[in-house]
Amino acid sequence: MGAGSNNQEVPVLKSRIAPTPSGYLHRGNAFSFVLTWLLVRSAGGELLLRIDDADSARVRPEYIQDVFRCLDWLGLDWDEGPESPADFTKSHSQQHRFDHYNTLLEVLKDNGYLYACDCSRSQVRMHSKNGIYQGSCRELELSFNTKGAAWRIKVPEGNICFQEAGQEERCLPLSQEMGDFVVRRREGLAAYQIASLADDIDHRISLIVRGKDLLYSSAAQVFIASCLANQTKHIELQQKAILFQKASFLHHPLLLNEKGEKLAKSAGSTSIKSLREAGGNPLPIYALVAEFLSLPADAAASLDSLLKAVRQTKVLETLFMTGS
């Protein structure tokens, strides 16, 4: 579908549900899934299911199964992506795309955006009060084949800007918060920012819905896309990166536990698995989404009523017309 076409036209809205199967999903994940689904369906767009399993050390089969059970419990469907855990493993796992991620890394390397760094985490902490890498290896010109070296991207000073839904623009000081971040880990695997961006640009994603804790991940991915857009040797990749720079982002508030802490993936009481097995229904999740979108409380009576309420209000105009 999106990954194999050279056509630059994209749907009015195309988004993705992209969980990482590193634990059992929690209410915050479910909130984000429902919000994404509502925005896409109300716009007549397309929805991709993508499961981010590039870091295989953190993945377990039961966590992949949990993704499908959670989506079924919430009543959500999707237009593209795996239909089952078996289909995911066979045809949609990120493990099948490592060559593609490496191609992006090579393009960035060949265009002078990357450098090798053999600093350990303890060395980074020792030279930085806030834990942000200070660029110790940027000018050393270490060989990219240096054993145990990670690859970092040169982040310029100043702000990285992108389109935030409902705002003219959001600009963030990426270099101050992330420094020259790692794009290829010391064991040779592409980092999350590369894998996520590669999949988003291949599928021509035009809306990314995620929590506010990932604001700087968004800025990092937009910055990488700008680097890919500036190179001219790989034209199709350049065009995809240019499209991604026009994408909108919606960063929603995080759901917190009773201690005011960010929810973590687990088998605890905040997991959807626990709620589901206790006979719970998704209405509390729908209610949270309705509240976030300033919809009437009775709109959360069902997924259909939520969708109807979104279509009857000016939610989409408020979120996506500003600054367009």
mmCIF file of C-alpha atoms in Angstrom, residues 6 13 27 30 32 38 40 55-56 58 81 83 93 111 134 168 171 223 236 238 248 255 286 306 311:
data_model
loop_
_atom_site.group_PDB
_atom_site.id
_atom_site.type_symbol
_atom_site.label_atom_id
_atom_site.label_comp_id
_atom_site.label_asym_id
_atom_site.label_seq_id
_atom_site.Cartn_x
_atom_site.Cartn_y
_atom_site.Cartn_z
ATOM 1 C CA ASN A 6 5.701 6.593 -5.656
ATOM 2 C CA LEU A 13 -5.485 11.854 7.187
ATOM 3 C CA ARG A 27 -5.010 2.783 30.264
ATOM 4 C CA ALA A 30 -5.797 2.570 25.359
ATOM 5 C CA SER A 32 -4.152 7.089 22.835
ATOM 6 C CA LEU A 38 -11.651 8.616 16.452
ATOM 7 C CA VAL A 40 -8.937 9.048 11.694
ATOM 8 C CA ASP A 55 14.258 -4.198 20.200
ATOM 9 C CA SER A 56 13.665 -7.951 20.368
ATOM 10 C CA ARG A 58 12.173 -6.522 25.334
ATOM 11 C CA GLY A 81 -1.155 -3.924 9.121
ATOM 12 C CA GLU A 83 -4.458 -9.207 11.329
ATOM 13 C CA SER A 93 7.561 -7.397 12.251
ATOM 14 C CA ASN A 111 25.935 12.952 3.843
ATOM 15 C CA GLN A 134 28.137 16.837 25.411
ATOM 16 C CA GLU A 168 0.493 27.397 14.561
ATOM 17 C CA CYS A 171 9.415 24.706 18.399
ATOM 18 C CA PHE A 223 15.075 16.721 12.478
ATOM 19 C CA GLU A 236 12.271 8.733 -3.436
ATOM 20 C CA GLN A 238 13.944 12.601 -0.149
ATOM 21 C CA SER A 248 0.785 17.038 12.183
ATOM 22 C CA LEU A 255 -2.652 9.386 32.438
ATOM 23 C CA TYR A 286 -14.143 6.406 26.250
ATOM 24 C CA LEU A 306 -18.153 8.985 20.576
ATOM 25 C CA ARG A 311 -18.334 14.251 13.676
#
